[in-house]
PDB file of C-alpha atoms and ligand atoms in Angstrom:
ATOM      1  CA  MET A 179      58.094 111.415 258.883  1.00 98.00           C
ATOM      2  CA  LYS A 180      54.846 112.673 260.548  1.00 98.00           C
ATOM      3  CA  GLN A 181      55.512 110.354 263.504  1.00 98.00           C
ATOM      4  CA  ALA A 182      59.088 111.614 263.979  1.00 98.00           C
ATOM      5  CA  ALA A 183      57.893 115.207 263.699  1.00 98.00           C
ATOM      6  CA  ARG A 184      55.110 114.650 266.244  1.00 98.00           C
ATOM      7  CA  GLN A 185      57.612 113.095 268.674  1.00 98.00           C
ATOM      8  CA  ALA A 186      60.163 115.906 268.274  1.00 98.00           C
ATOM      9  CA  ARG A 187      57.398 118.411 268.808  1.00 97.00           C
ATOM     10  CA  ALA A 188      56.175 116.575 271.952  1.00 97.00           C
ATOM     11  CA  GLU A 189      59.786 116.703 273.357  1.00 98.00           C
ATOM     12  CA  GLY A 190      59.678 120.454 272.857  1.00 97.00           C
ATOM     13  CA  ARG A 191      62.382 120.421 270.192  1.00 98.00           C
ATOM     14  CA  VAL A 192      62.639 122.925 267.341  1.00 98.00           C
ATOM     15  CA  ILE A 193      62.301 121.356 263.943  1.00 98.00           C
ATOM     16  CA  GLY A 194      63.996 123.128 260.989  1.00 98.00           C
ATOM     17  CA  LEU A 195      63.164 122.152 257.407  1.00 98.00           C
ATOM     18  CA  VAL A 196      65.281 122.693 254.280  1.00 98.00           C
ATOM     19  CA  PRO A 197      63.233 121.781 251.223  1.00 98.00           C
ATOM     20  CA  THR A 198      65.358 120.898 248.126  1.00 98.00           C
ATOM     21  CA  MET A 199      65.090 118.948 244.949  1.00 98.00           C
ATOM     22  CA  GLY A 200      68.526 117.350 245.636  1.00 98.00           C
ATOM     23  CA  ALA A 201      71.752 117.486 243.560  1.00 96.00           C
ATOM     24  CA  LEU A 202      72.993 119.344 246.504  1.00 97.00           C
ATOM     25  CA  HIS A 203      75.604 122.095 246.291  1.00 97.00           C
ATOM     26  CA  ALA A 204      77.144 124.577 248.637  1.00 97.00           C
ATOM     27  CA  GLY A 205      74.065 126.793 248.236  1.00 97.00           C
ATOM     28  CA  HIS A 206      71.849 124.112 249.697  1.00 98.00           C
ATOM     29  CA  LEU A 207      74.461 123.359 252.374  1.00 97.00           C
ATOM     30  CA  SER A 208      74.459 126.971 253.475  1.00 97.00           C
ATOM     31  CA  LEU A 209      70.668 126.634 254.193  1.00 98.00           C
ATOM     32  CA  VAL A 210      71.517 123.518 256.205  1.00 98.00           C
ATOM     33  CA  GLU A 211      74.146 125.412 258.179  1.00 98.00           C
ATOM     34  CA  ALA A 212      71.611 128.175 258.893  1.00 98.00           C
ATOM     35  CA  ALA A 213      69.075 125.621 260.038  1.00 98.00           C
ATOM     36  CA  ARG A 214      71.616 123.928 262.334  1.00 97.00           C
ATOM     37  CA  ARG A 215      72.250 127.202 264.159  1.00 97.00           C
ATOM     38  CA  GLU A 216      68.668 127.403 265.364  1.00 96.00           C
ATOM     39  CA  SER A 217      66.943 124.111 264.888  1.00 97.00           C
ATOM     40  CA  SER A 218      67.232 120.567 266.064  1.00 98.00           C
ATOM     41  CA  PRO A 219      66.218 118.262 264.513  1.00 98.00           C
ATOM     42  CA  VAL A 220      67.219 119.490 261.051  1.00 98.00           C
ATOM     43  CA  VAL A 221      65.185 117.861 258.300  1.00 98.00           C
ATOM     44  CA  VAL A 222      66.237 118.085 254.650  1.00 98.00           C
ATOM     45  CA  SER A 223      63.719 117.072 252.086  1.00 98.00           C
ATOM     46  CA  ILE A 224      64.754 115.968 248.660  1.00 98.00           C
ATOM     47  CA  PHE A 225      61.879 115.749 246.209  1.00 98.00           C
ATOM     48  CA  VAL A 226      61.926 116.496 242.537  1.00 98.00           C
ATOM     49  CA  ASN A 227      58.453 117.905 242.321  1.00 98.00           C
ATOM     50  CA  PRO A 228      56.781 117.067 238.979  1.00 98.00           C
ATOM     51  CA  LYS A 229      54.087 119.728 239.585  1.00 98.00           C
ATOM     52  CA  GLN A 230      56.539 122.596 239.323  1.00 97.00           C
ATOM     53  CA  PHE A 231      57.945 121.550 235.929  1.00 97.00           C
ATOM     54  CA  GLY A 232      56.307 122.471 232.588  1.00 96.00           C
ATOM     55  CA  PRO A 233      55.749 119.807 229.962  1.00 94.00           C
ATOM     56  CA  GLN A 234      58.776 120.904 227.941  1.00 92.00           C
ATOM     57  CA  GLU A 235      61.052 121.281 230.964  1.00 95.00           C
ATOM     58  CA  ASP A 236      63.843 119.176 232.445  1.00 94.00           C
ATOM     59  CA  PHE A 237      61.892 117.045 234.935  1.00 97.00           C
ATOM     60  CA  ALA A 238      63.029 113.754 233.386  1.00 96.00           C
ATOM     61  CA  LYS A 239      66.696 114.693 233.135  1.00 94.00           C
ATOM     62  CA  TYR A 240      66.960 116.630 236.425  1.00 95.00           C
ATOM     63  CA  PRO A 241      69.957 115.180 238.355  1.00 96.00           C
ATOM     64  CA  ARG A 242      69.128 112.726 241.090  1.00 97.00           C
ATOM     65  CA  PRO A 243      72.304 111.695 242.867  1.00 97.00           C
ATOM     66  CA  LEU A 244      70.520 110.547 246.014  1.00 98.00           C
ATOM     67  CA  GLU A 245      73.314 108.463 247.485  1.00 98.00           C
ATOM     68  CA  GLU A 246      75.921 111.307 247.194  1.00 98.00           C
ATOM     69  CA  ASP A 247      73.370 113.737 248.619  1.00 98.00           C
ATOM     70  CA  ARG A 248      72.721 111.414 251.594  1.00 98.00           C
ATOM     71  CA  GLU A 249      76.463 111.210 252.309  1.00 98.00           C
ATOM     72  CA  GLN A 250      76.820 114.970 252.225  1.00 97.00           C
ATOM     73  CA  LEU A 251      73.958 115.427 254.551  1.00 98.00           C
ATOM     74  CA  GLU A 252      75.180 112.755 256.956  1.00 97.00           C
ATOM     75  CA  GLY A 253      78.596 114.570 256.979  1.00 96.00           C
ATOM     76  CA  LEU A 254      76.866 117.792 258.020  1.00 96.00           C
ATOM     77  CA  GLY A 255      75.033 116.077 260.903  1.00 94.00           C
ATOM     78  CA  VAL A 256      71.548 116.413 259.422  1.00 98.00           C
ATOM     79  CA  ASP A 257      69.144 114.465 261.486  1.00 98.00           C
ATOM     80  CA  ILE A 258      66.536 113.430 258.993  1.00 98.00           C
ATOM     81  CA  LEU A 259      66.563 113.087 255.238  1.00 98.00           C
ATOM     82  CA  PHE A 260      63.044 112.998 253.894  1.00 98.00           C
ATOM     83  CA  ALA A 261      62.978 111.756 250.394  1.00 98.00           C
ATOM     84  CA  PRO A 262      59.400 110.709 249.520  1.00 98.00           C
ATOM     85  CA  SER A 263      58.315 109.199 246.237  1.00 98.00           C
ATOM     86  CA  VAL A 264      55.994 110.950 243.870  1.00 98.00           C
ATOM     87  CA  GLU A 265      53.205 108.573 244.761  1.00 97.00           C
ATOM     88  CA  GLU A 266      53.599 109.320 248.469  1.00 97.00           C
ATOM     89  CA  MET A 267      53.446 113.052 247.960  1.00 98.00           C
ATOM     90  CA  TYR A 268      50.641 112.848 245.393  1.00 98.00           C
ATOM     91  CA  PRO A 269      48.660 109.648 245.891  1.00 97.00           C
ATOM     92  CA  PRO A 270      46.423 108.584 243.011  1.00 97.00           C
ATOM     93  CA  GLY A 271      43.471 110.819 242.790  1.00 97.00           C
ATOM     94  CA  PHE A 272      45.249 113.871 244.376  1.00 98.00           C
ATOM     95  CA  ARG A 273      43.252 116.928 243.366  1.00 97.00           C
ATOM     96  CA  THR A 274      44.332 119.892 245.525  1.00 98.00           C
ATOM     97  CA  THR A 275      46.308 122.827 244.223  1.00 97.00           C
ATOM     98  CA  ILE A 276      47.517 125.859 246.203  1.00 97.00           C
ATOM     99  CA  SER A 277      47.414 129.048 244.124  1.00 97.00           C
ATOM    100  CA  VAL A 278      48.797 132.353 245.535  1.00 96.00           C
ATOM    101  CA  GLU A 279      47.083 134.919 243.408  1.00 95.00           C
ATOM    102  CA  GLY A 280      48.870 137.850 241.719  1.00 93.00           C
ATOM    103  CA  LEU A 281      52.515 137.384 242.804  1.00 94.00           C
ATOM    104  CA  GLY A 282      53.313 134.452 240.585  1.00 88.00           C
ATOM    105  CA  ASP A 283      51.822 135.656 237.213  1.00 91.00           C
ATOM    106  CA  ARG A 284      54.776 137.654 235.937  1.00 94.00           C
ATOM    107  CA  LEU A 285      58.523 136.924 235.430  1.00 97.00           C
ATOM    108  CA  GLU A 286      59.122 133.250 236.415  1.00 97.00           C
ATOM    109  CA  GLY A 287      55.428 132.639 236.562  1.00 95.00           C
ATOM    110  CA  ARG A 288      54.967 133.858 233.006  1.00 94.00           C
ATOM    111  CA  ALA A 289      57.992 131.980 231.682  1.00 94.00           C
ATOM    112  CA  ARG A 290      56.847 128.785 233.522  1.00 95.00           C
ATOM    113  CA  PRO A 291      53.004 128.602 233.668  1.00 95.00           C
ATOM    114  CA  GLY A 292      51.780 126.666 236.695  1.00 96.00           C
ATOM    115  CA  HIS A 293      55.249 126.662 238.217  1.00 97.00           C
ATOM    116  CA  PHE A 294      54.357 128.486 241.423  1.00 98.00           C
ATOM    117  CA  ARG A 295      51.136 126.612 241.886  1.00 98.00           C
ATOM    118  CA  GLY A 296      53.400 123.426 241.831  1.00 98.00           C
ATOM    119  CA  VAL A 297      55.819 125.100 244.288  1.00 98.00           C
ATOM    120  CA  ALA A 298      53.173 126.354 246.670  1.00 98.00           C
ATOM    121  CA  THR A 299      51.424 122.935 246.688  1.00 98.00           C
ATOM    122  CA  VAL A 300      54.433 120.935 247.486  1.00 98.00           C
ATOM    123  CA  VAL A 301      55.758 123.392 250.083  1.00 98.00           C
ATOM    124  CA  LEU A 302      52.468 123.368 251.911  1.00 98.00           C
ATOM    125  CA  ARG A 303      52.453 119.545 251.798  1.00 98.00           C
ATOM    126  CA  LEU A 304      56.084 119.481 253.201  1.00 98.00           C
ATOM    127  CA  LEU A 305      55.287 121.978 255.902  1.00 98.00           C
ATOM    128  CA  ASP A 306      52.250 119.891 256.969  1.00 98.00           C
ATOM    129  CA  ILE A 307      54.197 116.672 257.029  1.00 98.00           C
ATOM    130  CA  VAL A 308      57.376 117.920 258.712  1.00 98.00           C
ATOM    131  CA  ALA A 309      55.689 120.562 260.936  1.00 98.00           C
ATOM    132  CA  PRO A 310      58.752 122.733 261.254  1.00 98.00           C
ATOM    133  CA  GLN A 311      59.033 125.858 263.381  1.00 98.00           C
ATOM    134  CA  PHE A 312      61.525 127.276 260.780  1.00 98.00           C
ATOM    135  CA  ALA A 313      61.672 126.561 257.074  1.00 98.00           C
ATOM    136  CA  TYR A 314      64.745 127.752 255.121  1.00 98.00           C
ATOM    137  CA  PHE A 315      64.768 129.072 251.534  1.00 98.00           C
ATOM    138  CA  GLY A 316      67.387 130.818 249.393  1.00 98.00           C
ATOM    139  CA  ARG A 317      66.913 134.312 248.015  1.00 98.00           C
ATOM    140  CA  LYS A 318      68.365 132.826 244.790  1.00 98.00           C
ATOM    141  CA  ASP A 319      64.651 132.040 243.995  1.00 98.00           C
ATOM    142  CA  ALA A 320      63.363 135.464 245.138  1.00 98.00           C
ATOM    143  CA  GLN A 321      59.926 135.269 243.609  1.00 98.00           C
ATOM    144  CA  GLN A 322      59.462 131.769 245.031  1.00 98.00           C
ATOM    145  CA  VAL A 323      60.301 133.024 248.496  1.00 98.00           C
ATOM    146  CA  ARG A 324      57.793 135.889 248.052  1.00 98.00           C
ATOM    147  CA  VAL A 325      55.039 133.477 246.974  1.00 98.00           C
ATOM    148  CA  ILE A 326      55.752 131.197 249.955  1.00 98.00           C
ATOM    149  CA  ARG A 327      55.820 133.969 252.463  1.00 98.00           C
ATOM    150  CA  GLN A 328      52.475 135.160 251.169  1.00 98.00           C
ATOM    151  CA  MET A 329      51.077 131.669 251.548  1.00 98.00           C
ATOM    152  CA  ALA A 330      52.410 131.253 255.048  1.00 98.00           C
ATOM    153  CA  ALA A 331      50.906 134.626 256.047  1.00 98.00           C
ATOM    154  CA  ASP A 332      47.533 133.991 254.346  1.00 98.00           C
ATOM    155  CA  LEU A 333      47.113 130.587 255.860  1.00 98.00           C
ATOM    156  CA  ALA A 334      48.646 131.662 259.271  1.00 98.00           C
ATOM    157  CA  LEU A 335      51.022 128.708 259.113  1.00 98.00           C
ATOM    158  CA  ASP A 336      53.110 127.826 262.188  1.00 96.00           C
ATOM    159  CA  ALA A 337      56.416 127.715 260.244  1.00 98.00           C
ATOM    160  CA  GLU A 338      58.524 130.871 260.066  1.00 98.00           C
ATOM    161  CA  ILE A 339      59.937 131.352 256.577  1.00 98.00           C
ATOM    162  CA  VAL A 340      63.682 132.101 256.814  1.00 98.00           C
ATOM    163  CA  VAL A 341      65.395 133.621 253.751  1.00 98.00           C
ATOM    164  CA  CYS A 342      69.141 132.937 253.259  1.00 98.00           C
ATOM    165  CA  PRO A 343      71.668 134.875 251.011  1.00 98.00           C
ATOM    166  CA  ILE A 344      72.734 133.619 247.593  1.00 98.00           C
ATOM    167  CA  LEU A 345      75.856 131.580 247.551  1.00 98.00           C
ATOM    168  CA  ARG A 346      78.122 132.210 244.525  1.00 98.00           C
ATOM    169  CA  GLU A 347      81.126 130.712 242.771  1.00 98.00           C
ATOM    170  CA  ALA A 348      84.344 132.729 242.953  1.00 98.00           C
ATOM    171  CA  ASP A 349      83.551 134.327 239.651  1.00 98.00           C
ATOM    172  CA  GLY A 350      80.112 135.389 240.725  1.00 98.00           C
ATOM    173  CA  LEU A 351      77.931 132.583 239.186  1.00 98.00           C
ATOM    174  CA  ALA A 352      75.032 131.699 241.638  1.00 98.00           C
ATOM    175  CA  LEU A 353      75.322 128.068 242.590  1.00 98.00           C
ATOM    176  CA  SER A 354      72.486 125.991 241.041  1.00 97.00           C
ATOM    177  CA  SER A 355      71.885 122.331 240.356  1.00 93.00           C
ATOM    178  CA  ARG A 356      71.339 123.278 236.721  1.00 94.00           C
ATOM    179  CA  ASN A 357      74.875 124.630 236.392  1.00 97.00           C
ATOM    180  CA  ALA A 358      75.884 120.927 235.908  1.00 94.00           C
ATOM    181  CA  TYR A 359      74.263 121.117 232.512  1.00 96.00           C
ATOM    182  CA  LEU A 360      76.711 123.756 231.296  1.00 98.00           C
ATOM    183  CA  SER A 361      79.505 122.960 228.810  1.00 98.00           C
ATOM    184  CA  PRO A 362      82.887 124.549 229.696  1.00 98.00           C
ATOM    185  CA  GLY A 363      82.206 127.397 227.234  1.00 98.00           C
ATOM    186  CA  GLU A 364      78.659 127.866 228.626  1.00 98.00           C
ATOM    187  CA  ARG A 365      80.038 127.819 232.094  1.00 98.00           C
ATOM    188  CA  ARG A 366      82.295 130.798 231.323  1.00 98.00           C
ATOM    189  CA  ALA A 367      79.412 132.655 229.591  1.00 98.00           C
ATOM    190  CA  ALA A 368      77.088 131.965 232.515  1.00 98.00           C
ATOM    191  CA  THR A 369      78.807 134.608 234.559  1.00 98.00           C
ATOM    192  CA  VAL A 370      77.090 137.168 232.386  1.00 98.00           C
ATOM    193  CA  LEU A 371      74.088 137.161 234.805  1.00 98.00           C
ATOM    194  CA  TYR A 372      76.323 138.162 237.667  1.00 98.00           C
ATOM    195  CA  ARG A 373      78.162 140.759 235.499  1.00 98.00           C
ATOM    196  CA  ALA A 374      74.882 142.277 234.464  1.00 98.00           C
ATOM    197  CA  LEU A 375      73.631 142.574 238.072  1.00 98.00           C
ATOM    198  CA  ASP A 376      77.037 143.977 239.129  1.00 98.00           C
ATOM    199  CA  GLY A 377      76.894 146.560 236.325  1.00 98.00           C
ATOM    200  CA  ALA A 378      73.587 147.749 237.772  1.00 98.00           C
ATOM    201  CA  ARG A 379      75.087 147.716 241.199  1.00 97.00           C
ATOM    202  CA  GLN A 380      77.953 149.973 240.186  1.00 97.00           C
ATOM    203  CA  ALA A 381      75.574 152.388 238.549  1.00 97.00           C
ATOM    204  CA  ILE A 382      73.361 152.486 241.718  1.00 96.00           C
ATOM    205  CA  VAL A 383      76.400 153.062 243.892  1.00 93.00           C
ATOM    206  CA  ALA A 384      77.372 155.874 241.549  1.00 93.00           C
ATOM    207  CA  GLY A 385      73.873 157.454 242.139  1.00 92.00           C
ATOM    208  CA  GLU A 386      71.689 156.037 239.329  1.00 94.00           C
ATOM    209  CA  CYS A 387      68.209 155.334 240.549  1.00 93.00           C
ATOM    210  CA  ASP A 388      66.294 155.399 237.299  1.00 97.00           C
ATOM    211  CA  ALA A 389      65.017 151.851 236.779  1.00 98.00           C
ATOM    212  CA  ALA A 390      64.756 152.090 232.966  1.00 98.00           C
ATOM    213  CA  ARG A 391      68.374 153.116 232.815  1.00 98.00           C
ATOM    214  CA  LEU A 392      69.458 150.291 235.112  1.00 98.00           C
ATOM    215  CA  VAL A 393      67.560 147.800 233.066  1.00 98.00           C
ATOM    216  CA  GLN A 394      69.260 149.166 229.935  1.00 98.00           C
ATOM    217  CA  ILE A 395      72.656 148.611 231.686  1.00 98.00           C
ATOM    218  CA  MET A 396      71.766 144.976 232.514  1.00 98.00           C
ATOM    219  CA  ARG A 397      70.416 144.293 229.016  1.00 98.00           C
ATOM    220  CA  GLY A 398      73.602 145.802 227.532  1.00 98.00           C
ATOM    221  CA  VAL A 399      75.841 143.315 229.497  1.00 98.00           C
ATOM    222  CA  LEU A 400      73.583 140.436 228.592  1.00 98.00           C
ATOM    223  CA  ALA A 401      73.644 141.386 224.910  1.00 98.00           C
ATOM    224  CA  GLY A 402      77.351 141.330 224.951  1.00 98.00           C
ATOM    225  CA  GLU A 403      77.499 137.591 225.636  1.00 98.00           C
ATOM    226  CA  PRO A 404      76.920 135.621 222.391  1.00 97.00           C
ATOM    227  CA  LEU A 405      75.955 132.334 224.277  1.00 98.00           C
ATOM    228  CA  ALA A 406      73.282 134.046 226.313  1.00 98.00           C
ATOM    229  CA  ALA A 407      69.622 134.562 225.203  1.00 98.00           C
ATOM    230  CA  PRO A 408      68.132 136.920 227.804  1.00 98.00           C
ATOM    231  CA  GLU A 409      64.551 136.258 228.886  1.00 97.00           C
ATOM    232  CA  TYR A 410      63.791 139.111 231.222  1.00 98.00           C
ATOM    233  CA  ALA A 411      65.722 141.908 233.023  1.00 98.00           C
ATOM    234  CA  GLU A 412      63.613 143.961 235.460  1.00 98.00           C
ATOM    235  CA  ILE A 413      63.721 145.987 238.622  1.00 98.00           C
ATOM    236  CA  VAL A 414      60.667 145.286 240.769  1.00 98.00           C
ATOM    237  CA  ASP A 415      59.370 146.349 244.090  1.00 97.00           C
ATOM    238  CA  ALA A 416      60.397 143.480 246.549  1.00 97.00           C
ATOM    239  CA  ASP A 417      56.923 143.332 248.000  1.00 97.00           C
ATOM    240  CA  SER A 418      54.569 143.611 244.987  1.00 97.00           C
ATOM    241  CA  PHE A 419      56.980 142.310 242.301  1.00 97.00           C
ATOM    242  CA  GLN A 420      55.700 145.012 240.060  1.00 97.00           C
ATOM    243  CA  PRO A 421      58.183 147.101 238.010  1.00 97.00           C
ATOM    244  CA  VAL A 422      59.327 150.295 239.553  1.00 97.00           C
ATOM    245  CA  THR A 423      60.341 153.529 237.808  1.00 97.00           C
ATOM    246  CA  ARG A 424      62.862 154.539 240.423  1.00 95.00           C
ATOM    247  CA  VAL A 425      64.857 152.498 242.952  1.00 94.00           C
ATOM    248  CA  ARG A 426      63.447 153.288 246.361  1.00 90.00           C
ATOM    249  CA  GLY A 427      62.689 151.172 249.473  1.00 93.00           C
ATOM    250  CA  ALA A 428      63.430 147.493 248.878  1.00 96.00           C
ATOM    251  CA  CYS A 429      63.758 146.448 245.207  1.00 97.00           C
ATOM    252  CA  LEU A 430      64.978 143.470 243.356  1.00 98.00           C
ATOM    253  CA  ALA A 431      66.919 143.381 240.049  1.00 98.00           C
ATOM    254  CA  LEU A 432      65.767 140.041 238.475  1.00 98.00           C
ATOM    255  CA  LEU A 433      67.339 138.300 235.507  1.00 98.00           C
ATOM    256  CA  ALA A 434      66.616 135.193 233.561  1.00 98.00           C
ATOM    257  CA  ALA A 435      68.632 133.988 230.519  1.00 98.00           C
ATOM    258  CA  ARG A 436      69.283 130.896 228.549  1.00 98.00           C
ATOM    259  CA  ILE A 437      72.934 129.910 228.366  1.00 98.00           C
ATOM    260  CA  GLY A 438      72.794 127.482 225.452  1.00 96.00           C
ATOM    261  CA  PRO A 439      69.826 125.219 226.369  1.00 95.00           C
ATOM    262  CA  THR A 440      70.084 125.840 230.107  1.00 96.00           C
ATOM    263  CA  ARG A 441      67.815 128.392 231.738  1.00 96.00           C
ATOM    264  CA  LEU A 442      69.377 130.341 234.646  1.00 98.00           C
ATOM    265  CA  ILE A 443      68.088 133.002 236.967  1.00 98.00           C
ATOM    266  CA  ASP A 444      69.778 135.404 239.317  1.00 98.00           C
ATOM    267  CA  ASN A 445      68.947 138.549 241.325  1.00 98.00           C
ATOM    268  CA  MET A 446      70.219 141.416 243.423  1.00 98.00           C
ATOM    269  CA  LEU A 447      68.512 142.939 246.470  1.00 98.00           C
ATOM    270  CA  ILE A 448      68.655 146.748 246.513  1.00 97.00           C
ATOM    271  CA  GLU A 449      67.741 148.479 249.768  1.00 95.00           C
ATOM    272  CA  THR A 450      67.383 152.150 250.224  1.00 87.00           C
ATOM    273  CA  PRO A 451      65.472 154.124 252.830  1.00 77.00           C
ATOM    274  CA  ALA A 452      61.872 154.363 251.616  1.00 67.00           C
ATOM    275  CA  LEU A 453      61.551 158.105 251.928  1.00 63.00           C
ATOM    276  CA  ALA A 454      65.172 158.940 251.019  1.00 54.00           C
ATOM    277  CA  PRO A 455      65.856 162.289 249.521  1.00 54.00           C
ATOM    278  CA  VAL A 456      67.257 162.287 246.049  1.00 56.00           C
ATOM    279  CA  PRO A 457      70.173 162.761 245.064  1.00 57.00           C
ATOM    280  CA  ALA A 458      71.299 159.283 245.963  1.00 53.00           C
ATOM    281  CA  ASP A 459      74.683 160.178 247.118  1.00 56.00           C
ATOM    282  CA  ARG A 460      73.145 161.324 250.380  1.00 60.00           C
ATOM    283  CA  VAL A 461      71.477 158.053 251.111  1.00 69.00           C
ATOM    284  CA  THR A 462      72.794 154.633 252.004  1.00 83.00           C
ATOM    285  CA  VAL A 463      72.101 152.164 249.340  1.00 89.00           C
ATOM    286  CA  ARG A 464      72.789 148.479 250.001  1.00 93.00           C
ATOM    287  CA  CYS A 465      73.115 146.096 247.061  1.00 95.00           C
ATOM    288  CA  SER A 466      73.172 142.465 248.046  1.00 96.00           C
ATOM    289  CA  LEU A 467      74.271 140.149 245.218  1.00 96.00           C
TER     290      LEU A 467
HETATM  291  P1  AMP B 173      66.284 123.653 244.648  1.00 83.30           P
HETATM  292  O1  AMP B 173      66.890 122.336 245.006  1.00 83.30           O
HETATM  293  O2  AMP B 173      66.863 124.263 243.449  1.00 83.30           O
HETATM  294  O3  AMP B 173      64.785 123.643 244.712  1.00 83.30           O
HETATM  295  O4  AMP B 173      66.708 124.657 245.860  1.00 83.30           O
HETATM  296  C1  AMP B 173      66.419 124.362 247.177  1.00 83.30           C
HETATM  297  C2  AMP B 173      66.635 125.619 247.983  1.00 83.30           C
HETATM  298  O5  AMP B 173      68.037 126.034 247.864  1.00 83.30           O
HETATM  299  C3  AMP B 173      65.770 126.802 247.545  1.00 83.30           C
HETATM  300  O6  AMP B 173      65.326 127.530 248.660  1.00 83.30           O
HETATM  301  C4  AMP B 173      66.836 127.662 246.773  1.00 83.30           C
HETATM  302  O7  AMP B 173      66.485 128.999 246.730  1.00 83.30           O
HETATM  303  C5  AMP B 173      68.056 127.402 247.508  1.00 83.30           C
HETATM  304  N1  AMP B 173      69.245 127.684 246.752  1.00 83.30           N
HETATM  305  C6  AMP B 173      69.451 127.276 245.538  1.00 83.30           C
HETATM  306  N2  AMP B 173      70.610 127.772 245.039  1.00 83.30           N
HETATM  307  C7  AMP B 173      71.083 128.638 246.057  1.00 83.30           C
HETATM  308  C8  AMP B 173      72.229 129.408 246.143  1.00 83.30           C
HETATM  309  N3  AMP B 173      73.076 129.628 245.224  1.00 83.30           N
HETATM  310  N4  AMP B 173      72.384 130.061 247.312  1.00 83.30           N
HETATM  311  C9  AMP B 173      71.456 130.019 248.315  1.00 83.30           C
HETATM  312  N5  AMP B 173      70.413 129.199 248.273  1.00 83.30           N
HETATM  313  C10 AMP B 173      70.238 128.498 247.082  1.00 83.30           C
END
């Protein structure tokens, strides 16, 4: 992979990297499409990274349909599939960990201790090997993107981090490899994350900008679904990931819930002018689900 990347760079080509854990779905493929628009060669990595899974998590049972993934990528005209083994990525004696302080302690970081250290470590490793000018990530994992952007800025990495929108099923459920774990009943219940975010969106559009009230609306929708066990529902500043009291500037509504045994996350980006006058009906609010 390093050799191919060096050669592409020497030829003046623009390498685009889409890092994934495989079990590819249309969300991943939308990142590939974005990469194809501005990069050639497009490299897709598939690596189920043990370092980002907790001891009680689904590392062992995470789906690994490598042959199907390969066929899909071939169909999309992806130039290189990089699917290293755990031993190649972390040779025996590997001791280095990348830790981005402060941004990954709450929310996903609290629910999954060590998760973002695992993510940052593998992403830096992938960026070093593939040497892309552009690396594509989904806003589906909003906190992950924030951590990676911070790492890229702090270390002055060459790669530009590109964030792509969330791809959803027709009923609003965000595409995820873990949706494959859901039973038919759980699959129906899983739309509750989208419904909760959409409830907040409707309130925001109607002028609500009090974060506590919006959180209450989201919690209310989640509580109405018997198969859902909510983990967190918050509205945070998109830069600091700290909770806000009022929606202002760029914020994120973030949700995590278990649907049966399956843990799902989702979010909505809320953008208002930073110094907007209240009442909100005079300002343009953009909610991106
Ligand atoms: P994963 O294989 O789950 O590690 O995801 C690989 C990349 O795909 C990450 O950047 C995710 O944010 C992105 N991704 C996952 N689901 C979606 C989705 N529904 N829409 C857009 N991007 C997604």
